[in-house]
Amino acid sequence: MSNHPAARILRDFYHPYLATDQDQPPAILGLTASPVVNGKAGQLEQLETNLHAISRTPKVHREELLRHVHHPVLVTLTYTAVLIGDGQFPLLSKLRQMRLDLDIEQDPYVKALQCDPASCDSAELKQVMLSRKTYCQEQLKNLNTRAEIVEKELGPWGTYWFIIACIQKLQLGVREGSNALEQLDDHEKTYLEQCLSDLLSCVSEEALPVMDSACLSPKVLRLIEYLVWEELPGFTGLIFVQTRAEVAVLAELLSIHPHTKNFYTVSTFVGQSSSSKRKNSIAELVDVRGQVDTLDDLRLGRKNLVVTTSALEEGIDVSACNVVICFDRPANLKSLIQRRGRARKVESKLALMLADHENPSTVTTWQELEENMRRQYEDDMRQLQVLEEMEAMAEGERELVVGRTGAKLLLTDAVKHLYHFCATLSRRQLSNPAPIFTYRNGTTGEGPPTITAKVILPILVDISVREACGRSVWVTEKNAKRDAAFEAYVQLYNAGFISDNLLPIRGYDEAIADVKTEVGKIPSLVQVSGQLQPWHLLAQQWQGIEDISDLCCYDLSLSCNHETVSTIQMLVPCILPTIPSITLFWDASMIFTACVQQRSPVVLTSVNIDSAAYSTELLLSSVFRSRMDHERFDYIALFTPPERQNETQWAEQFDGTINGGKLKQIDVSVLSLSRLGLIRDMTRGGLPHILRGFENGSSEPANITSTPQDSGDGGNELLFHVSRFPKRTDFLHPVPPNNQKAPEGANKILLKPEDCELDKLPLPYAYLAAIIPSILHRIGVRLTATHLCDTVLSTVRFEQLDLVVTSITATSAQEPTNYQRQEYLGDSVLKFLTSLTLMSEQLCWHEGILSSAKDHIVSNASLAKAALAAGLDTFIQTKAFTGTKWKPLYVSDLLKSPAGNPREMSTKTLADVVEALIGAAFLDGGFDKAIATLRIVLPRVSWSRVDARNEILLSAYQIPINYPPSFTQLEQIVDYEFRCKTLPLEALTHASFMGTNVTASYDRLEFLGDVCLDIIVSTTSFTHQPPIPTHGLHLLRTALVNANFLAFLCLTLSIPVSRTNIVTEGKQHDQISTYQTTVPMHIWHFMRHTGRAIRIAKQDCLRRYQELQRPVLEILQSGSHIPWSLLARLDAPKFFSDIIEALLGAIYIDSRGSLAACEGFLERLGVMGYLRRLLEGGVALYHPKEELGQLADTESVRNPGMIE
């Protein structure tokens, strides 16, 4: 307006340009709460002329505004304007007199000039002496001026309190070294304190004036009278005053006045200007740091009255109030309108305080304004009534009815349904998934204006259903909006985004809704089938052995320290799976290795089989005679002597025992202990021992734990030096440290020969008999895995049985391997294949549905249900082998029970086995075998080959698009040239973007890129040698598939780009020159977005990055730990990591599914290099929270989570 620079630019340049025939300049959009400042006629028209624009009130939500925004009632508070002198409390007068009496030459600034040789005779000193303008004098003048305003407006009590409070604040600041008056040096602060302290000492004996009508201004008394009148529950109010001094004094006064202190809780709010022109003053009592929570306190009811300056008129979100009081007359119409806008509650009031002697025209002006407000309010209400009548005239309601479910959508419900659908699209920060409605006005002859609406859904929605227009014309925006929303919802339903229940789909087909419900009800523990008895299958084979004369023969050898201890043959009715060598822990010092190798078929007669059964009886009874049924010979496996020795002769040779006393009759020195059998102490029921040697009774050995009876032969008797044969039957696991026996000789056992029986069967065969249960257990596990491969997983065609054995073995089974590592790998493979399948099958689904569908498919509940349905539960090995109750396996018993008793199993174990089998299939034959496994365990999903899925995705992105030339620099940064240009453009488009040249946001590509990153990190970590324990694999994945880590790398990766800069020189700035600079170009520079919030978040993050970049890089390159805390301090918005994953997904699709190309990008980014460094070891992987948890559990963190 007037000669404002902006008005002059428009007048001198913009309007003359409009008069030419050149291209039209851009139109001007101005936004303001009130387009006028005062009530002068023609002001609005002049503003419209200057801007070449028209002033309009927004129509969106106008109906809601008219209904819910309430205009206040104007109240005039008249008071008698009488100036009250300071009377008996002349503190202000003393302050004035003190200023007049001050000797200017004692001022610290004047003294400083006088002491400075360069300025002692200068004009500056003379000017200061004449004008008396020094820092100290200005502070005292400012205090005096504000005190006079307070006395005029509030009365002597306020003046007295104000001066005393200012002096006390200064004294406290000087004592505590406050920086409140940083423009003053210490001498000036001391000088001011001394001057005002002298003033304070003059009144130190006087008490604070009594708060009565004599010491309060009539204006304050009228204010208090009105506040008492308004004391109603739920009151909230604002009092606008002119100066900051009045804010402090009036707030204090109302807080302690007997008529207001019990009802009103008062706070203050003043402007927080950072202008250099605003100097700190000793007369400043309101601490802006203490008003941080003022508005929240008012909103939450902790405070109900705020005294403020014009700072709260505009620009700050203030709760609606009951009463707004203008303690001083508003400066202009704009100020009045803005203050009125703060009183928005029902039956609110705007109170204006006017002196009774003011110009009557002033009162008339306010009354006219009040009448105008009342007239406008009534007009608004009439307009609202007309709109409501038009709404009631809306033509017949449309509806959408789903016959199968009976679900119904009415026109009146469409808007809230559409908002609900949009709310389910994404939970990402810094994006607003709400629909956008636009309206178009029209006319129908002489009838009322008509309105049609159009709705645009967020770009998360597929472009084919992103826009919808209303089908009819309406006279109100509300019905037009309903119409557009209804058409949009119908469109979404027809496209499959809305279920038959007229709710947003959650990522699973309606046909399996019941299954999903059942899966969700699975408890943490379920009853499953008993563990498969693998020997049952062999028992069935034995039933037809009468007609078959050949059995499968295996050599079972036992060795120790690479020397063969014993060998025997094992006969079974069918071919066994390949059995790897078995490690057996005899005791803490002796470790056996058992090997099972198939021999050529051996032709046997019925006599041979009978003698083999007899040999088996002889072998097993040497150790397990008390557990055997000696009348049964239908053993599941037969054991015969090696090298086809005659079974009958072998059995007759080694059957039975001899009395130990007979050894006295021979020379024991020539005996081979290994060819002797077990020594049985008959005095203790035949307890078996191992003969270690012979000793003479006269040797009197020490540490005899079991001594023979006195023989009476003078102590010259032959004794057996023995050790007990182990009671344990589990030799698959090392002897626990607390069960290990004392060293040999520490507890020597000597037995009398005549009290002993000596087995004829040599000791090596006893060793072999003892470990047969352990060997049969291992064979049984292999048989179980083989049966699984031959039945449930027959179409997978596993080649590596060891992988299947590992997959079905739980940790509780305590086998050499368990499923945990393969479950880790299978989890990544499952998520990758699931995401790829969903992406290619549902090309229109947004990321929210895709994530929901994936989470359902890969959930533990879903996988547990799949395991039970496929019958995997019976194959899972959960019980540890102990051999405690082991007894020989008889065919007749095995035929009765193909499986053990039902058992309880956790749903997580079931799910883990499924994932482990997927991981095993992937290791055995890549994605093809993994998909074959998924077709078995998750048949409801349409699994197909990966290359077919890749082609579907690539063809979906073959869309012509205007590729920005600048994106060639993006390809240089990522070191990958895209053939399909739609992909990088979508990968860098945020969900908030509202521009052109866009198909969708990056969310779908980020969904795919997340699993690409996961499987690359997982497979690289899994295949590392030596193998990394499961917990280490999880720690590695957590460290690298991490939003903060990826965001930091995104902020770091860049290429240098040359930029031309233009500068103007000369007095008239008419000389132009250029120069070149090199600046870094990052990936995030290319992200397309809309909205101030993202820009601010990006700028804030970049400031933190500049601070943290160097220490984070140093730790990543050479630190002994992961910089968790520093990355957390970076607090990068998620879109930084999202665009990295989206680019990864884009590269995967563009390269037709090349994980190697994706790995190349990760190498460029720095992920793979850091992964190699972590795999090398020496870097602590645990997050600080995990270390704290360990410390809380064990009081020491021994393992820092390093890769050894």
JSON list of N, CA and C in Angstrom, two decimals, residues 564-617:
[
{"chain": "A", "resi": 564, "resn": "THR", "atom": "N", "xyz": [42.15, -98.78, 14.50]},
{"chain": "A", "resi": 564, "resn": "THR", "atom": "CA", "xyz": [40.91, -99.53, 14.61]},
{"chain": "A", "resi": 564, "resn": "THR", "atom": "C", "xyz": [40.86, -100.31, 15.92]},
{"chain": "A", "resi": 565, "resn": "VAL", "atom": "N", "xyz": [39.77, -100.12, 16.64]},
{"chain": "A", "resi": 565, "resn": "VAL", "atom": "CA", "xyz": [39.58, -100.81, 17.92]},
{"chain": "A", "resi": 565, "resn": "VAL", "atom": "C", "xyz": [38.77, -102.09, 17.71]},
{"chain": "A", "resi": 566, "resn": "SER", "atom": "N", "xyz": [37.72, -101.99, 16.91]},
{"chain": "A", "resi": 566, "resn": "SER", "atom": "CA", "xyz": [36.84, -103.14, 16.71]},
{"chain": "A", "resi": 566, "resn": "SER", "atom": "C", "xyz": [36.08, -102.95, 15.43]},
{"chain": "A", "resi": 567, "resn": "THR", "atom": "N", "xyz": [35.69, -104.07, 14.80]},
{"chain": "A", "resi": 567, "resn": "THR", "atom": "CA", "xyz": [34.88, -104.04, 13.58]},
{"chain": "A", "resi": 567, "resn": "THR", "atom": "C", "xyz": [33.84, -105.14, 13.65]},
{"chain": "A", "resi": 568, "resn": "ILE", "atom": "N", "xyz": [32.67, -104.84, 13.15]},
{"chain": "A", "resi": 568, "resn": "ILE", "atom": "CA", "xyz": [31.60, -105.80, 13.13]},
{"chain": "A", "resi": 568, "resn": "ILE", "atom": "C", "xyz": [30.71, -105.48, 11.94]},
{"chain": "A", "resi": 569, "resn": "GLN", "atom": "N", "xyz": [29.91, -106.44, 11.51]},
{"chain": "A", "resi": 569, "resn": "GLN", "atom": "CA", "xyz": [28.99, -106.22, 10.41]},
{"chain": "A", "resi": 569, "resn": "GLN", "atom": "C", "xyz": [27.58, -106.00, 10.92]},
{"chain": "A", "resi": 570, "resn": "MET", "atom": "N", "xyz": [26.86, -105.08, 10.24]},
{"chain": "A", "resi": 570, "resn": "MET", "atom": "CA", "xyz": [25.47, -104.79, 10.59]},
{"chain": "A", "resi": 570, "resn": "MET", "atom": "C", "xyz": [24.61, -105.15, 9.39]},
{"chain": "A", "resi": 571, "resn": "LEU", "atom": "N", "xyz": [23.54, -105.91, 9.63]},
{"chain": "A", "resi": 571, "resn": "LEU", "atom": "CA", "xyz": [22.65, -106.37, 8.58]},
{"chain": "A", "resi": 571, "resn": "LEU", "atom": "C", "xyz": [21.27, -105.74, 8.78]},
{"chain": "A", "resi": 572, "resn": "VAL", "atom": "N", "xyz": [20.76, -105.10, 7.72]},
{"chain": "A", "resi": 572, "resn": "VAL", "atom": "CA", "xyz": [19.44, -104.47, 7.75]},
{"chain": "A", "resi": 572, "resn": "VAL", "atom": "C", "xyz": [18.71, -104.86, 6.48]},
{"chain": "A", "resi": 573, "resn": "PRO", "atom": "N", "xyz": [17.38, -104.76, 6.47]},
{"chain": "A", "resi": 573, "resn": "PRO", "atom": "CA", "xyz": [16.61, -105.25, 5.31]},
{"chain": "A", "resi": 573, "resn": "PRO", "atom": "C", "xyz": [16.54, -104.29, 4.13]},
{"chain": "A", "resi": 574, "resn": "CYS", "atom": "N", "xyz": [17.12, -103.07, 4.23]},
{"chain": "A", "resi": 574, "resn": "CYS", "atom": "CA", "xyz": [17.07, -102.13, 3.11]},
{"chain": "A", "resi": 574, "resn": "CYS", "atom": "C", "xyz": [18.31, -101.24, 3.15]},
{"chain": "A", "resi": 575, "resn": "ILE", "atom": "N", "xyz": [18.51, -100.53, 2.08]},
{"chain": "A", "resi": 575, "resn": "ILE", "atom": "CA", "xyz": [19.67, -99.64, 1.99]},
{"chain": "A", "resi": 575, "resn": "ILE", "atom": "C", "xyz": [19.45, -98.43, 2.90]},
{"chain": "A", "resi": 576, "resn": "LEU", "atom": "N", "xyz": [20.46, -98.12, 3.67]},
{"chain": "A", "resi": 576, "resn": "LEU", "atom": "CA", "xyz": [20.42, -96.96, 4.57]},
{"chain": "A", "resi": 576, "resn": "LEU", "atom": "C", "xyz": [20.95, -95.74, 3.85]},
{"chain": "A", "resi": 577, "resn": "PRO", "atom": "N", "xyz": [20.56, -94.56, 4.29]},
{"chain": "A", "resi": 577, "resn": "PRO", "atom": "CA", "xyz": [21.18, -93.35, 3.74]},
{"chain": "A", "resi": 577, "resn": "PRO", "atom": "C", "xyz": [22.65, -93.29, 4.12]},
{"chain": "A", "resi": 578, "resn": "THR", "atom": "N", "xyz": [23.38, -92.49, 3.40]},
{"chain": "A", "resi": 578, "resn": "THR", "atom": "CA", "xyz": [24.80, -92.32, 3.71]},
{"chain": "A", "resi": 578, "resn": "THR", "atom": "C", "xyz": [24.95, -91.80, 5.13]},
{"chain": "A", "resi": 579, "resn": "ILE", "atom": "N", "xyz": [25.82, -92.49, 5.89]},
{"chain": "A", "resi": 579, "resn": "ILE", "atom": "CA", "xyz": [26.02, -92.13, 7.30]},
{"chain": "A", "resi": 579, "resn": "ILE", "atom": "C", "xyz": [27.40, -91.52, 7.44]},
{"chain": "A", "resi": 580, "resn": "PRO", "atom": "N", "xyz": [27.51, -90.25, 7.78]},
{"chain": "A", "resi": 580, "resn": "PRO", "atom": "CA", "xyz": [28.84, -89.68, 8.01]},
{"chain": "A", "resi": 580, "resn": "PRO", "atom": "C", "xyz": [29.44, -90.27, 9.27]},
{"chain": "A", "resi": 581, "resn": "SER", "atom": "N", "xyz": [30.74, -90.12, 9.41]},
{"chain": "A", "resi": 581, "resn": "SER", "atom": "CA", "xyz": [31.42, -90.64, 10.60]},
{"chain": "A", "resi": 581, "resn": "SER", "atom": "C", "xyz": [30.83, -90.00, 11.86]},
{"chain": "A", "resi": 582, "resn": "ILE", "atom": "N", "xyz": [30.80, -90.81, 12.92]},
{"chain": "A", "resi": 582, "resn": "ILE", "atom": "CA", "xyz": [30.15, -90.38, 14.16]},
{"chain": "A", "resi": 582, "resn": "ILE", "atom": "C", "xyz": [31.20, -90.28, 15.26]},
{"chain": "A", "resi": 583, "resn": "THR", "atom": "N", "xyz": [31.27, -89.15, 15.90]},
{"chain": "A", "resi": 583, "resn": "THR", "atom": "CA", "xyz": [32.20, -88.93, 17.00]},
{"chain": "A", "resi": 583, "resn": "THR", "atom": "C", "xyz": [31.53, -89.36, 18.31]},
{"chain": "A", "resi": 584, "resn": "LEU", "atom": "N", "xyz": [32.25, -90.18, 19.08]},
{"chain": "A", "resi": 584, "resn": "LEU", "atom": "CA", "xyz": [31.70, -90.73, 20.32]},
{"chain": "A", "resi": 584, "resn": "LEU", "atom": "C", "xyz": [32.64, -90.41, 21.48]},
{"chain": "A", "resi": 585, "resn": "PHE", "atom": "N", "xyz": [32.11, -89.88, 22.53]},
{"chain": "A", "resi": 585, "resn": "PHE", "atom": "CA", "xyz": [32.91, -89.42, 23.67]},
{"chain": "A", "resi": 585, "resn": "PHE", "atom": "C", "xyz": [32.81, -90.48, 24.77]},
{"chain": "A", "resi": 586, "resn": "TRP", "atom": "N", "xyz": [33.83, -91.36, 24.84]},
{"chain": "A", "resi": 586, "resn": "TRP", "atom": "CA", "xyz": [33.82, -92.41, 25.85]},
{"chain": "A", "resi": 586, "resn": "TRP", "atom": "C", "xyz": [33.98, -91.83, 27.24]},
{"chain": "A", "resi": 587, "resn": "ASP", "atom": "N", "xyz": [34.97, -91.00, 27.40]},
{"chain": "A", "resi": 587, "resn": "ASP", "atom": "CA", "xyz": [35.15, -90.26, 28.64]},
{"chain": "A", "resi": 587, "resn": "ASP", "atom": "C", "xyz": [35.87, -88.97, 28.29]},
{"chain": "A", "resi": 588, "resn": "ALA", "atom": "N", "xyz": [36.37, -88.28, 29.31]},
{"chain": "A", "resi": 588, "resn": "ALA", "atom": "CA", "xyz": [36.99, -86.99, 29.07]},
{"chain": "A", "resi": 588, "resn": "ALA", "atom": "C", "xyz": [38.25, -87.09, 28.24]},
{"chain": "A", "resi": 589, "resn": "SER", "atom": "N", "xyz": [38.90, -88.27, 28.20]},
{"chain": "A", "resi": 589, "resn": "SER", "atom": "CA", "xyz": [40.18, -88.39, 27.50]},
{"chain": "A", "resi": 589, "resn": "SER", "atom": "C", "xyz": [40.11, -89.30, 26.28]},
{"chain": "A", "resi": 590, "resn": "MET", "atom": "N", "xyz": [39.11, -90.15, 26.17]},
{"chain": "A", "resi": 590, "resn": "MET", "atom": "CA", "xyz": [39.05, -91.12, 25.07]},
{"chain": "A", "resi": 590, "resn": "MET", "atom": "C", "xyz": [37.88, -90.79, 24.15]},
{"chain": "A", "resi": 591, "resn": "ILE", "atom": "N", "xyz": [38.20, -90.58, 22.88]},
{"chain": "A", "resi": 591, "resn": "ILE", "atom": "CA", "xyz": [37.18, -90.26, 21.88]},
{"chain": "A", "resi": 591, "resn": "ILE", "atom": "C", "xyz": [37.26, -91.29, 20.76]},
{"chain": "A", "resi": 592, "resn": "PHE", "atom": "N", "xyz": [36.12, -91.93, 20.50]},
{"chain": "A", "resi": 592, "resn": "PHE", "atom": "CA", "xyz": [36.03, -92.91, 19.42]},
{"chain": "A", "resi": 592, "resn": "PHE", "atom": "C", "xyz": [35.43, -92.26, 18.17]},
{"chain": "A", "resi": 593, "resn": "THR", "atom": "N", "xyz": [35.72, -92.87, 17.03]},
{"chain": "A", "resi": 593, "resn": "THR", "atom": "CA", "xyz": [35.08, -92.51, 15.77]},
{"chain": "A", "resi": 593, "resn": "THR", "atom": "C", "xyz": [34.47, -93.76, 15.17]},
{"chain": "A", "resi": 594, "resn": "ALA", "atom": "N", "xyz": [33.16, -93.72, 14.91]},
{"chain": "A", "resi": 594, "resn": "ALA", "atom": "CA", "xyz": [32.45, -94.85, 14.33]},
{"chain": "A", "resi": 594, "resn": "ALA", "atom": "C", "xyz": [32.15, -94.56, 12.87]},
{"chain": "A", "resi": 595, "resn": "CYS", "atom": "N", "xyz": [32.42, -95.55, 12.01]},
{"chain": "A", "resi": 595, "resn": "CYS", "atom": "CA", "xyz": [32.16, -95.41, 10.59]},
{"chain": "A", "resi": 595, "resn": "CYS", "atom": "C", "xyz": [31.23, -96.54, 10.15]},
{"chain": "A", "resi": 596, "resn": "VAL", "atom": "N", "xyz": [30.23, -96.16, 9.34]},
{"chain": "A", "resi": 596, "resn": "VAL", "atom": "CA", "xyz": [29.27, -97.12, 8.81]},
{"chain": "A", "resi": 596, "resn": "VAL", "atom": "C", "xyz": [29.36, -97.07, 7.30]},
{"chain": "A", "resi": 597, "resn": "GLN", "atom": "N", "xyz": [29.84, -98.17, 6.68]},
{"chain": "A", "resi": 597, "resn": "GLN", "atom": "CA", "xyz": [30.03, -98.20, 5.23]},
{"chain": "A", "resi": 597, "resn": "GLN", "atom": "C", "xyz": [29.37, -99.44, 4.67]},
{"chain": "A", "resi": 598, "resn": "GLN", "atom": "N", "xyz": [28.69, -99.25, 3.53]},
{"chain": "A", "resi": 598, "resn": "GLN", "atom": "CA", "xyz": [27.96, -100.35, 2.92]},
{"chain": "A", "resi": 598, "resn": "GLN", "atom": "C", "xyz": [28.93, -101.30, 2.20]},
{"chain": "A", "resi": 599, "resn": "ARG", "atom": "N", "xyz": [28.64, -102.63, 2.33]},
{"chain": "A", "resi": 599, "resn": "ARG", "atom": "CA", "xyz": [29.39, -103.65, 1.62]},
{"chain": "A", "resi": 599, "resn": "ARG", "atom": "C", "xyz": [28.52, -104.22, 0.51]},
{"chain": "A", "resi": 600, "resn": "SER", "atom": "N", "xyz": [29.12, -105.04, -0.31]},
{"chain": "A", "resi": 600, "resn": "SER", "atom": "CA", "xyz": [28.35, -105.72, -1.36]},
{"chain": "A", "resi": 600, "resn": "SER", "atom": "C", "xyz": [27.30, -106.61, -0.72]},
{"chain": "A", "resi": 601, "resn": "PRO", "atom": "N", "xyz": [26.17, -106.82, -1.37]},
{"chain": "A", "resi": 601, "resn": "PRO", "atom": "CA", "xyz": [25.13, -107.67, -0.77]},
{"chain": "A", "resi": 601, "resn": "PRO", "atom": "C", "xyz": [25.68, -109.04, -0.39]},
{"chain": "A", "resi": 602, "resn": "VAL", "atom": "N", "xyz": [25.25, -109.55, 0.73]},
{"chain": "A", "resi": 602, "resn": "VAL", "atom": "CA", "xyz": [25.71, -110.83, 1.26]},
{"chain": "A", "resi": 602, "resn": "VAL", "atom": "C", "xyz": [24.55, -111.81, 1.20]},
{"chain": "A", "resi": 603, "resn": "VAL", "atom": "N", "xyz": [24.76, -112.92, 0.57]},
{"chain": "A", "resi": 603, "resn": "VAL", "atom": "CA", "xyz": [23.72, -113.94, 0.46]},
{"chain": "A", "resi": 603, "resn": "VAL", "atom": "C", "xyz": [23.68, -114.72, 1.76]},
{"chain": "A", "resi": 604, "resn": "LEU", "atom": "N", "xyz": [22.51, -114.76, 2.37]},
{"chain": "A", "resi": 604, "resn": "LEU", "atom": "CA", "xyz": [22.37, -115.41, 3.67]},
{"chain": "A", "resi": 604, "resn": "LEU", "atom": "C", "xyz": [21.28, -116.47, 3.58]},
{"chain": "A", "resi": 605, "resn": "THR", "atom": "N", "xyz": [21.47, -117.52, 4.33]},
{"chain": "A", "resi": 605, "resn": "THR", "atom": "CA", "xyz": [20.42, -118.54, 4.49]},
{"chain": "A", "resi": 605, "resn": "THR", "atom": "C", "xyz": [19.69, -118.28, 5.78]},
{"chain": "A", "resi": 606, "resn": "SER", "atom": "N", "xyz": [18.62, -119.03, 5.99]},
{"chain": "A", "resi": 606, "resn": "SER", "atom": "CA", "xyz": [17.90, -118.86, 7.25]},
{"chain": "A", "resi": 606, "resn": "SER", "atom": "C", "xyz": [18.76, -119.21, 8.44]},
{"chain": "A", "resi": 607, "resn": "VAL", "atom": "N", "xyz": [19.67, -120.15, 8.22]},
{"chain": "A", "resi": 607, "resn": "VAL", "atom": "CA", "xyz": [20.59, -120.50, 9.31]},
{"chain": "A", "resi": 607, "resn": "VAL", "atom": "C", "xyz": [21.49, -119.32, 9.61]},
{"chain": "A", "resi": 608, "resn": "ASN", "atom": "N", "xyz": [21.98, -118.67, 8.56]},
{"chain": "A", "resi": 608, "resn": "ASN", "atom": "CA", "xyz": [22.84, -117.51, 8.77]},
{"chain": "A", "resi": 608, "resn": "ASN", "atom": "C", "xyz": [22.11, -116.43, 9.55]},
{"chain": "A", "resi": 609, "resn": "ILE", "atom": "N", "xyz": [20.82, -116.21, 9.25]},
{"chain": "A", "resi": 609, "resn": "ILE", "atom": "CA", "xyz": [20.07, -115.17, 9.93]},
{"chain": "A", "resi": 609, "resn": "ILE", "atom": "C", "xyz": [19.87, -115.54, 11.40]},
{"chain": "A", "resi": 610, "resn": "ASP", "atom": "N", "xyz": [19.58, -116.82, 11.65]},
{"chain": "A", "resi": 610, "resn": "ASP", "atom": "CA", "xyz": [19.41, -117.23, 13.04]},
{"chain": "A", "resi": 610, "resn": "ASP", "atom": "C", "xyz": [20.70, -117.07, 13.83]},
{"chain": "A", "resi": 611, "resn": "SER", "atom": "N", "xyz": [21.82, -117.47, 13.22]},
{"chain": "A", "resi": 611, "resn": "SER", "atom": "CA", "xyz": [23.09, -117.33, 13.93]},
{"chain": "A", "resi": 611, "resn": "SER", "atom": "C", "xyz": [23.47, -115.87, 14.10]},
{"chain": "A", "resi": 612, "resn": "ALA", "atom": "N", "xyz": [23.05, -115.02, 13.12]},
{"chain": "A", "resi": 612, "resn": "ALA", "atom": "CA", "xyz": [23.32, -113.58, 13.26]},
{"chain": "A", "resi": 612, "resn": "ALA", "atom": "C", "xyz": [22.53, -113.00, 14.41]},
{"chain": "A", "resi": 613, "resn": "ALA", "atom": "N", "xyz": [21.29, -113.50, 14.57]},
{"chain": "A", "resi": 613, "resn": "ALA", "atom": "CA", "xyz": [20.49, -113.03, 15.71]},
{"chain": "A", "resi": 613, "resn": "ALA", "atom": "C", "xyz": [21.13, -113.48, 17.02]},
{"chain": "A", "resi": 614, "resn": "TYR", "atom": "N", "xyz": [21.68, -114.72, 17.01]},
{"chain": "A", "resi": 614, "resn": "TYR", "atom": "CA", "xyz": [22.36, -115.20, 18.22]},
{"chain": "A", "resi": 614, "resn": "TYR", "atom": "C", "xyz": [23.60, -114.36, 18.50]},
{"chain": "A", "resi": 615, "resn": "SER", "atom": "N", "xyz": [24.36, -114.00, 17.47]},
{"chain": "A", "resi": 615, "resn": "SER", "atom": "CA", "xyz": [25.54, -113.13, 17.64]},
{"chain": "A", "resi": 615, "resn": "SER", "atom": "C", "xyz": [25.12, -111.78, 18.19]},
{"chain": "A", "resi": 616, "resn": "THR", "atom": "N", "xyz": [23.99, -111.27, 17.68]},
{"chain": "A", "resi": 616, "resn": "THR", "atom": "CA", "xyz": [23.51, -109.97, 18.17]},
{"chain": "A", "resi": 616, "resn": "THR", "atom": "C", "xyz": [23.16, -110.06, 19.65]},
{"chain": "A", "resi": 617, "resn": "GLU", "atom": "N", "xyz": [22.50, -111.16, 20.02]},
{"chain": "A", "resi": 617, "resn": "GLU", "atom": "CA", "xyz": [22.15, -111.37, 21.43]},
{"chain": "A", "resi": 617, "resn": "GLU", "atom": "C", "xyz": [23.40, -111.39, 22.30]}
]
